CSV table of N, CA and C in Angstrom, one decimal:
chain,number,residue,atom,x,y,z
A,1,UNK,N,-24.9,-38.5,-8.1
A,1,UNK,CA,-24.2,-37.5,-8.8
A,1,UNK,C,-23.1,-38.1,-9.7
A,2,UNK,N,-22.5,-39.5,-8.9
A,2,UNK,CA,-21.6,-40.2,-9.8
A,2,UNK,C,-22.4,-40.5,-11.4
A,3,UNK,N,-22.9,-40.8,-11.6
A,3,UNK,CA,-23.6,-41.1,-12.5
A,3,UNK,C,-24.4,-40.3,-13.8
A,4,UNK,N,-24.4,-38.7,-13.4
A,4,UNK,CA,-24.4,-37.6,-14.4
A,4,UNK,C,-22.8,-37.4,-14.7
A,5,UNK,N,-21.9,-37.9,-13.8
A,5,UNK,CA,-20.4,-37.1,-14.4
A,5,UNK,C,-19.7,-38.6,-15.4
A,6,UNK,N,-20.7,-39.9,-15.4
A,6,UNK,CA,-20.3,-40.9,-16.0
A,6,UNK,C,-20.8,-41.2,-17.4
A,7,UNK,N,-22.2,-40.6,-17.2
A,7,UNK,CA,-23.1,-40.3,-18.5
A,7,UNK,C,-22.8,-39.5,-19.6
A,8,UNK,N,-23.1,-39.6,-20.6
A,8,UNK,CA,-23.2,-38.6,-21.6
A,8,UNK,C,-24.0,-36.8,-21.4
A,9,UNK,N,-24.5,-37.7,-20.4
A,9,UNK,CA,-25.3,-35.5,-19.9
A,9,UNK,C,-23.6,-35.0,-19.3
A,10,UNK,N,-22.9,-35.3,-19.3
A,10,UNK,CA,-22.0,-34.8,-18.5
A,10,UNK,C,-21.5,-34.1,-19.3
A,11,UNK,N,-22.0,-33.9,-20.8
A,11,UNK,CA,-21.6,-32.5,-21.7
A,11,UNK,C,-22.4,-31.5,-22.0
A,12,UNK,N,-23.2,-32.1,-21.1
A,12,UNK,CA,-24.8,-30.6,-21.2
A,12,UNK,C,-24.2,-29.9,-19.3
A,13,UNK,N,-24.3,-30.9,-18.5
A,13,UNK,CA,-24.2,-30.8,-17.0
A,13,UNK,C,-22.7,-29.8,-16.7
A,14,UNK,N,-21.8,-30.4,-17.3
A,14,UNK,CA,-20.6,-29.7,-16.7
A,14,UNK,C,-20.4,-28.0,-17.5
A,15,UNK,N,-21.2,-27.9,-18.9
A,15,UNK,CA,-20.7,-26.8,-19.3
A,15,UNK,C,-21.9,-25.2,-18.6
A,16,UNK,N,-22.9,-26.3,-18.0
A,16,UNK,CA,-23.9,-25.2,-17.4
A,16,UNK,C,-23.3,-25.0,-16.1
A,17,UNK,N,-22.8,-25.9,-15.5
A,17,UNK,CA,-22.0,-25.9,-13.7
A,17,UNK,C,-21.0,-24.6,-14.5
A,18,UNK,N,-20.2,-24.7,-15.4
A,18,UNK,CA,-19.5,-23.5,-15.5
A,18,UNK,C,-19.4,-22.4,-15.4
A,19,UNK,N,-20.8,-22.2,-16.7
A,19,UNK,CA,-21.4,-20.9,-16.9
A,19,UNK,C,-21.9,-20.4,-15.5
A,20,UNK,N,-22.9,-21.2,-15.0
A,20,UNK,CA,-23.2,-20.8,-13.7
A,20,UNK,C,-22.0,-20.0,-12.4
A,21,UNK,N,-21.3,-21.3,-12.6
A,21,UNK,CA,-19.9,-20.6,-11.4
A,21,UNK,C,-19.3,-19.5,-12.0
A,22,UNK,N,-19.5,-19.2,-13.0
A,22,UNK,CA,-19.1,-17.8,-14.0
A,22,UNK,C,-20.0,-16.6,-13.6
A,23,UNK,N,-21.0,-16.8,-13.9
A,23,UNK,CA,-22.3,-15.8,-13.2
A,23,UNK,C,-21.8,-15.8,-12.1
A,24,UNK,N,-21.9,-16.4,-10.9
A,24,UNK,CA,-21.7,-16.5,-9.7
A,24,UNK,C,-20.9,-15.6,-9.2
A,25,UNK,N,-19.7,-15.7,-9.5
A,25,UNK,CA,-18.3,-14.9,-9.5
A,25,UNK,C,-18.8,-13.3,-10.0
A,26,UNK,N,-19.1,-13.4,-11.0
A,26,UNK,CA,-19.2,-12.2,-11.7
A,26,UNK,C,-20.3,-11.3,-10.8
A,27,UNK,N,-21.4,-11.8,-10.2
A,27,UNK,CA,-22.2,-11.0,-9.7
A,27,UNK,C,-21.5,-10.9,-8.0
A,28,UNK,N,-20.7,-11.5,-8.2
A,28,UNK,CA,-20.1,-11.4,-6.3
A,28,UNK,C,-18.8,-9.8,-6.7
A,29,UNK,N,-17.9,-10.1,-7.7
A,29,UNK,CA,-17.3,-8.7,-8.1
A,29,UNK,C,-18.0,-7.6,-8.2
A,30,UNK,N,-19.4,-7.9,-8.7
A,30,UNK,CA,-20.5,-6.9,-9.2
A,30,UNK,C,-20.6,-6.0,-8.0
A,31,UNK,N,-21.3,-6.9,-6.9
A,31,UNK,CA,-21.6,-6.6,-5.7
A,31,UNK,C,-20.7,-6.0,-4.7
A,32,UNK,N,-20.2,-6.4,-4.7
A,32,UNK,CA,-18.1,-6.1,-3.6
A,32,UNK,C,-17.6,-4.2,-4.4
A,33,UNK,N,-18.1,-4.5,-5.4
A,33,UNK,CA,-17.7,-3.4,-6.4
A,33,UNK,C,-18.5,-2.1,-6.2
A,34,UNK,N,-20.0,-3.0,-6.4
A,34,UNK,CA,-20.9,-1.2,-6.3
A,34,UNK,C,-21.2,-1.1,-4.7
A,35,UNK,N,-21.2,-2.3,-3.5
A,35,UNK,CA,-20.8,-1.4,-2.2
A,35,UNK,C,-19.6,-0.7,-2.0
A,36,UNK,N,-18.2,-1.0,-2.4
A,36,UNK,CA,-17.1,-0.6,-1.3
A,36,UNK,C,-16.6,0.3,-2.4
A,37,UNK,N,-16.4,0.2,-3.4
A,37,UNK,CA,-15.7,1.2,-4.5
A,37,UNK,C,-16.5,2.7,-4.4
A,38,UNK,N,-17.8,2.9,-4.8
A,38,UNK,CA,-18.4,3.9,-5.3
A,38,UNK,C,-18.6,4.9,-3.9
A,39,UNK,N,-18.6,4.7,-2.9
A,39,UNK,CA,-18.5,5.6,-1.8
A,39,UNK,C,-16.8,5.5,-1.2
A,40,UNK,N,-16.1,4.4,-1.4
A,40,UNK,CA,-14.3,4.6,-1.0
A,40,UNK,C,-13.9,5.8,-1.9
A,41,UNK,N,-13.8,5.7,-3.2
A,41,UNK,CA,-13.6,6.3,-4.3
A,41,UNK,C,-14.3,7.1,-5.1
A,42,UNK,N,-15.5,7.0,-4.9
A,42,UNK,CA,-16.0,8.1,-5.5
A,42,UNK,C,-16.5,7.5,-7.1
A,43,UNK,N,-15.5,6.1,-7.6
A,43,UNK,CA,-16.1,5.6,-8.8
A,43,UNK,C,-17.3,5.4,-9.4
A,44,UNK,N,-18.0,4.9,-10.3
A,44,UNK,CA,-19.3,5.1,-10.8
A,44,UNK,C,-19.6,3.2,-10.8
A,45,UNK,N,-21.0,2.7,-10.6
A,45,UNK,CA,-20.9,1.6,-10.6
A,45,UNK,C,-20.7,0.2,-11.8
A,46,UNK,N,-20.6,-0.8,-11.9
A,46,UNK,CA,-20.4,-1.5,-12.8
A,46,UNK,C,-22.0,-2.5,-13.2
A,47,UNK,N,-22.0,-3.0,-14.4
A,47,UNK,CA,-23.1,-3.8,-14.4
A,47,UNK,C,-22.3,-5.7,-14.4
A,48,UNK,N,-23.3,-6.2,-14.8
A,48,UNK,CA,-22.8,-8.0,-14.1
A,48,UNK,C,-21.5,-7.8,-15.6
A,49,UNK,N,-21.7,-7.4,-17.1
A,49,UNK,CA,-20.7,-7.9,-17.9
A,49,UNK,C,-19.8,-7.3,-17.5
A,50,UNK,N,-19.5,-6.1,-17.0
A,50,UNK,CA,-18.5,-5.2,-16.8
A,50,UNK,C,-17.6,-6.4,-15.8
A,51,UNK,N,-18.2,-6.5,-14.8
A,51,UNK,CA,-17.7,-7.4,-13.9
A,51,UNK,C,-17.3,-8.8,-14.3
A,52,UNK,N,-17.7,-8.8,-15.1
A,52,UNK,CA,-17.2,-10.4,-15.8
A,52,UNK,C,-15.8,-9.9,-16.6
A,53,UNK,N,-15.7,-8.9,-17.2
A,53,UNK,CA,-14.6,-8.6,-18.3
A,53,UNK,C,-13.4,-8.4,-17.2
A,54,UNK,N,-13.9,-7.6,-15.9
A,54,UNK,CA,-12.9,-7.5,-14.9
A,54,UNK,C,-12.5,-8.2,-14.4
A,55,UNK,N,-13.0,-9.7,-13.9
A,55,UNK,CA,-13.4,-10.6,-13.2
A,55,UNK,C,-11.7,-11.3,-14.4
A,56,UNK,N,-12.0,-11.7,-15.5
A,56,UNK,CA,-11.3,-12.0,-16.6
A,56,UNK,C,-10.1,-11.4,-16.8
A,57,UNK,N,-10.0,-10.0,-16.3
A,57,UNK,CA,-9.0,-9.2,-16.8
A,57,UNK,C,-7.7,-9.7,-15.4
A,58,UNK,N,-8.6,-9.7,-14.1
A,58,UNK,CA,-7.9,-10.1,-13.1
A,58,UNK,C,-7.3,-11.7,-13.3
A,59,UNK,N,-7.8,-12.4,-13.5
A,59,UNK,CA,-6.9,-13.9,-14.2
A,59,UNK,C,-6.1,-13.6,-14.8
A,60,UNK,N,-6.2,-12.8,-16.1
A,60,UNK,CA,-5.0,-12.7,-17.2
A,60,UNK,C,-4.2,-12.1,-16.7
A,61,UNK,N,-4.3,-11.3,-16.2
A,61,UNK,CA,-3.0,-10.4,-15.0
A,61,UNK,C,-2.3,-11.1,-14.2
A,62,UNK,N,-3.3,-11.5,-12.9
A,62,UNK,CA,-2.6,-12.0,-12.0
A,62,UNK,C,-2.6,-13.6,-11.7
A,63,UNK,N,-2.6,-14.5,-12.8
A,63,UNK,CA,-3.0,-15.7,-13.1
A,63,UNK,C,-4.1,-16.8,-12.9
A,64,UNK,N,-4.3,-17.9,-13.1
A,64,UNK,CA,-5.1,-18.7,-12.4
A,64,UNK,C,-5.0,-19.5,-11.7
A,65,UNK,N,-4.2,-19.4,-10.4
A,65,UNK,CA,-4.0,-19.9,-9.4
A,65,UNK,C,-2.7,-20.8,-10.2
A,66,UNK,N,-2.6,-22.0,-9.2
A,66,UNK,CA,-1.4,-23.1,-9.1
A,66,UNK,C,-0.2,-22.3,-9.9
A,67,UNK,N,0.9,-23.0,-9.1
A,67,UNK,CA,2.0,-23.2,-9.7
A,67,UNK,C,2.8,-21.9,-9.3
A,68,UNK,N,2.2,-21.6,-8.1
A,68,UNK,CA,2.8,-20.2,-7.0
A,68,UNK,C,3.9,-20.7,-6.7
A,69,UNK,N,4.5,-19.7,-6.0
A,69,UNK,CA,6.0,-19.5,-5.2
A,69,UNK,C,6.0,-20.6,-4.2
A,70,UNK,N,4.6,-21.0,-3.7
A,70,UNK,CA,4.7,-22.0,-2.8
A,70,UNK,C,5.1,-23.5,-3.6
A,71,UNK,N,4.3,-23.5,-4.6
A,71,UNK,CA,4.8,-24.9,-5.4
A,71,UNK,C,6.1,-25.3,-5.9
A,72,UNK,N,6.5,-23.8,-6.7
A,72,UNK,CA,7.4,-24.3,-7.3
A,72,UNK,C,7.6,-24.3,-8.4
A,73,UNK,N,6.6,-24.0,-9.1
A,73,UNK,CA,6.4,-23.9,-10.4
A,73,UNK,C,5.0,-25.0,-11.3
A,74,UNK,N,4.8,-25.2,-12.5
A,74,UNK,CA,3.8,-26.0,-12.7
A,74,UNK,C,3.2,-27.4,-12.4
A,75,UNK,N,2.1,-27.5,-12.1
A,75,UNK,CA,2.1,-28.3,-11.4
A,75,UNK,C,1.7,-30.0,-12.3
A,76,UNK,N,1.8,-29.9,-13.3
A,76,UNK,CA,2.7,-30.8,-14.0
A,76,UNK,C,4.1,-31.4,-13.9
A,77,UNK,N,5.0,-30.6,-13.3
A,77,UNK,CA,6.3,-30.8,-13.4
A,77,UNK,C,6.4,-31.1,-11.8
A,78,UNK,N,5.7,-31.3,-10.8
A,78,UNK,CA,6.1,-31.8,-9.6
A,78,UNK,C,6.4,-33.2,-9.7
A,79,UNK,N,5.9,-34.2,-10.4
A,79,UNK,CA,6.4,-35.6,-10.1
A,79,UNK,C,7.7,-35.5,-10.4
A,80,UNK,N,8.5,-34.6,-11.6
A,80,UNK,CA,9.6,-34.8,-12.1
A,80,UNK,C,10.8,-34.2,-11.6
A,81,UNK,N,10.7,-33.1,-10.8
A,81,UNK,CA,11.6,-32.5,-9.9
A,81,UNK,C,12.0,-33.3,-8.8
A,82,UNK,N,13.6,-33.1,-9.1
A,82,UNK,CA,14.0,-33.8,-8.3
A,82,UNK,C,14.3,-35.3,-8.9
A,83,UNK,N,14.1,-36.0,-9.4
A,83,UNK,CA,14.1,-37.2,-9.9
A,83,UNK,C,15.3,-37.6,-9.8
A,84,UNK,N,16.5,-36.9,-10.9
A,84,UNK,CA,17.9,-37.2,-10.4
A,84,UNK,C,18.7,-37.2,-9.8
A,85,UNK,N,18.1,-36.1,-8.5
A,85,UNK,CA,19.0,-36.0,-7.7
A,85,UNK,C,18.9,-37.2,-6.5
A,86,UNK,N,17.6,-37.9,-6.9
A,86,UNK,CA,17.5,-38.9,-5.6
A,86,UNK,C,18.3,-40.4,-5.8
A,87,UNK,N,19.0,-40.7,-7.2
A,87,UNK,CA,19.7,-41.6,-7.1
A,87,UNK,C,21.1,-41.1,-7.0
A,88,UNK,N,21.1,-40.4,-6.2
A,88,UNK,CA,23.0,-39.8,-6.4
A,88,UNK,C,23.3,-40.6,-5.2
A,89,UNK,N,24.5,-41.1,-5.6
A,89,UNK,CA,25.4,-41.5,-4.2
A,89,UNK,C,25.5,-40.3,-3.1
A,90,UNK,N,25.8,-40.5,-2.0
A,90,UNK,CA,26.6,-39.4,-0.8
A,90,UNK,C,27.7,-38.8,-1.8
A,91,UNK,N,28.9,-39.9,-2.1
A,91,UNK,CA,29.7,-38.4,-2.6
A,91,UNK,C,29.3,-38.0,-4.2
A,92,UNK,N,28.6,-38.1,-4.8
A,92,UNK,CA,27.8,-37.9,-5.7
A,92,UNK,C,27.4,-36.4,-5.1
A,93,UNK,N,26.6,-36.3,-4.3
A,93,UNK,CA,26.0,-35.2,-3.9
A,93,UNK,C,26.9,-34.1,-3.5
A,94,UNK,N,27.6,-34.6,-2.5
A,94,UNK,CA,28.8,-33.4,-2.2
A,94,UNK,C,29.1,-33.0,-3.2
A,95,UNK,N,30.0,-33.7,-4.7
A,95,UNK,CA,30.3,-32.9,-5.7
A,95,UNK,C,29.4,-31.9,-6.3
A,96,UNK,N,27.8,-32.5,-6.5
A,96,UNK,CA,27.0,-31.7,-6.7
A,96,UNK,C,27.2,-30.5,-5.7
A,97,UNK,N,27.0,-30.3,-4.5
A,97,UNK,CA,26.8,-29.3,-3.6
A,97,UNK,C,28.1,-28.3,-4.1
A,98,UNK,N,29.1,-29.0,-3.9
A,98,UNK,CA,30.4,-28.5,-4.6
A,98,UNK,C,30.3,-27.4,-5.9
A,99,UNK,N,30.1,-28.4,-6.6
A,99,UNK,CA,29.6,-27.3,-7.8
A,99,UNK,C,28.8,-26.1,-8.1
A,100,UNK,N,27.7,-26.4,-7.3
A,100,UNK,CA,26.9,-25.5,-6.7
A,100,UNK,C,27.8,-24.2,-6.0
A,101,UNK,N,27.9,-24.5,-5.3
A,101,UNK,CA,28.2,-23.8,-4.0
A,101,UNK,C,29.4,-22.7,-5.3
A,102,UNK,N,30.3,-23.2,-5.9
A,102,UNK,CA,31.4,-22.6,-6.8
A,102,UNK,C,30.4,-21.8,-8.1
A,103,UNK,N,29.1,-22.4,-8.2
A,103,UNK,CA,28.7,-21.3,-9.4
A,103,UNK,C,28.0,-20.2,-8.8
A,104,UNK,N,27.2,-20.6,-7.3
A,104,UNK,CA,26.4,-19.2,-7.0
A,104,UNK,C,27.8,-18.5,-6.2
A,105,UNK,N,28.7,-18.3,-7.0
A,105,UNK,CA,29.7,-17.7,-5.9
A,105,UNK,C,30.2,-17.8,-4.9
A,106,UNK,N,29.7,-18.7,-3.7
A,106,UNK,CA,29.8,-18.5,-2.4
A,106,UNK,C,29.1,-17.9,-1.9
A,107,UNK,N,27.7,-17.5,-2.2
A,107,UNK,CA,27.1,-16.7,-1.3
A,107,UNK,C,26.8,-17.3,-0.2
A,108,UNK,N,26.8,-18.7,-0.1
A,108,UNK,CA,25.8,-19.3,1.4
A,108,UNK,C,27.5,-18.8,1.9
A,109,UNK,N,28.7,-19.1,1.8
A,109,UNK,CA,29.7,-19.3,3.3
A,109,UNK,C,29.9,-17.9,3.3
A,110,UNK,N,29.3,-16.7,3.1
A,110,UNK,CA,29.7,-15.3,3.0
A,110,UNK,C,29.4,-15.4,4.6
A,111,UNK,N,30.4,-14.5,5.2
A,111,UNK,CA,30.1,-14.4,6.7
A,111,UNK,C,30.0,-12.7,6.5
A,112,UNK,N,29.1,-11.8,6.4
A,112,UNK,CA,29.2,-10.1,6.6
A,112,UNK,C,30.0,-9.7,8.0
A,113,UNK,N,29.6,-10.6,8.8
A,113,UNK,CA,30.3,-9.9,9.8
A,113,UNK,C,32.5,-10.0,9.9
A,114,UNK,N,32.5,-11.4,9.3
A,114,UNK,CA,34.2,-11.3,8.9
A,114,UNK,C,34.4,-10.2,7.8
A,115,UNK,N,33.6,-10.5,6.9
A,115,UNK,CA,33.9,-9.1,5.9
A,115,UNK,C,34.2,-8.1,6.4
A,116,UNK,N,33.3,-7.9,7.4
A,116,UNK,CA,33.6,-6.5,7.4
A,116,UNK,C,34.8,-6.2,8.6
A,117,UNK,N,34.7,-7.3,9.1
A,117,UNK,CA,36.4,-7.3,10.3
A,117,UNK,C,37.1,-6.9,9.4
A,118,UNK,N,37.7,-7.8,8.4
A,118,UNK,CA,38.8,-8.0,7.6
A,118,UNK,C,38.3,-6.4,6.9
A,119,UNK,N,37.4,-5.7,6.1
A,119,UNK,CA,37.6,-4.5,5.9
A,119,UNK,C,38.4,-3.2,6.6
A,120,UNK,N,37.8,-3.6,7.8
A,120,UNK,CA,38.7,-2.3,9.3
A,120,UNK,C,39.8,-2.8,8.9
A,121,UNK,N,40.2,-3.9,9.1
A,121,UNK,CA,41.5,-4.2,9.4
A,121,UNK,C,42.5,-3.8,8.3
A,122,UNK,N,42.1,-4.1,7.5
A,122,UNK,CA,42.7,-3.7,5.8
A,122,UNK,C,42.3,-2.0,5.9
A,123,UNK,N,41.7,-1.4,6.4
A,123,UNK,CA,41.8,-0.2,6.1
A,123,UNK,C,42.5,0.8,7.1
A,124,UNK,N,42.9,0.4,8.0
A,124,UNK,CA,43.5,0.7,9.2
A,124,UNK,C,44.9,0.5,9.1
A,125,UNK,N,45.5,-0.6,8.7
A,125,UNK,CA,47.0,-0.8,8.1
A,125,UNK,C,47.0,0.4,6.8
């Protein structure tokens, strides 16, 4: 198999593996679609293009995988995150945290429950 993806067929081989995994998909939407939709719903069924255009429509929507909430963002940009902050000295970083800490307002040392002591109390005087 090494040896079709080293060759020159590897531009007839990889764009049919495509097409194919294209069909594949498309006729699994096809399927999933005209069992559970058309008696859940009442909808009317789809043919294999229909399910390709939806199949498509669902990528451009809801993306094409990587670079989720779990990552972090693109997955090009993981070697480079982070980079500067790993040569900081100790107090290098505290300033950093420092600074931090002063631009998102304080939200990490918010205590709700002193707040709201100190509310009674201030509303009570």
């Amino acid at each position: 198999m090494k040896k079709i993806f080293k060759s020159r067929m590897r531009f007839v081989v990889i764009p049919i593996l495509a097409i194919a995994f294209l069909f594949l998909v498309s006729y699994l939407v096809m399927v999933l679609w005209n069992y559970t939709l058309p008696g859940l719903l009442g909808v009317s069924t789809i043919t294999l293009w229909q399910s390709t255009a939806l199949f498509f429509l669902c990528k451009i929507l809801f993306g094409f995988g990587k670079g989720g909430p779990k990552r972090g963002g693109p997955p090009w940009a993981g070697k480079y995150r982070g980079a500067g902050f790993r040569d900081l000295s100790e107090t290098e970083r505290e300033k950093m945290k420092a600074r931090m800490r002063a631009r998102w307002c304080g939200w990490e040392d918010a205590d709700p429950v002193r707040d709201r002591e100190e509310d009674t109390q201030n509303h009570e005087k």
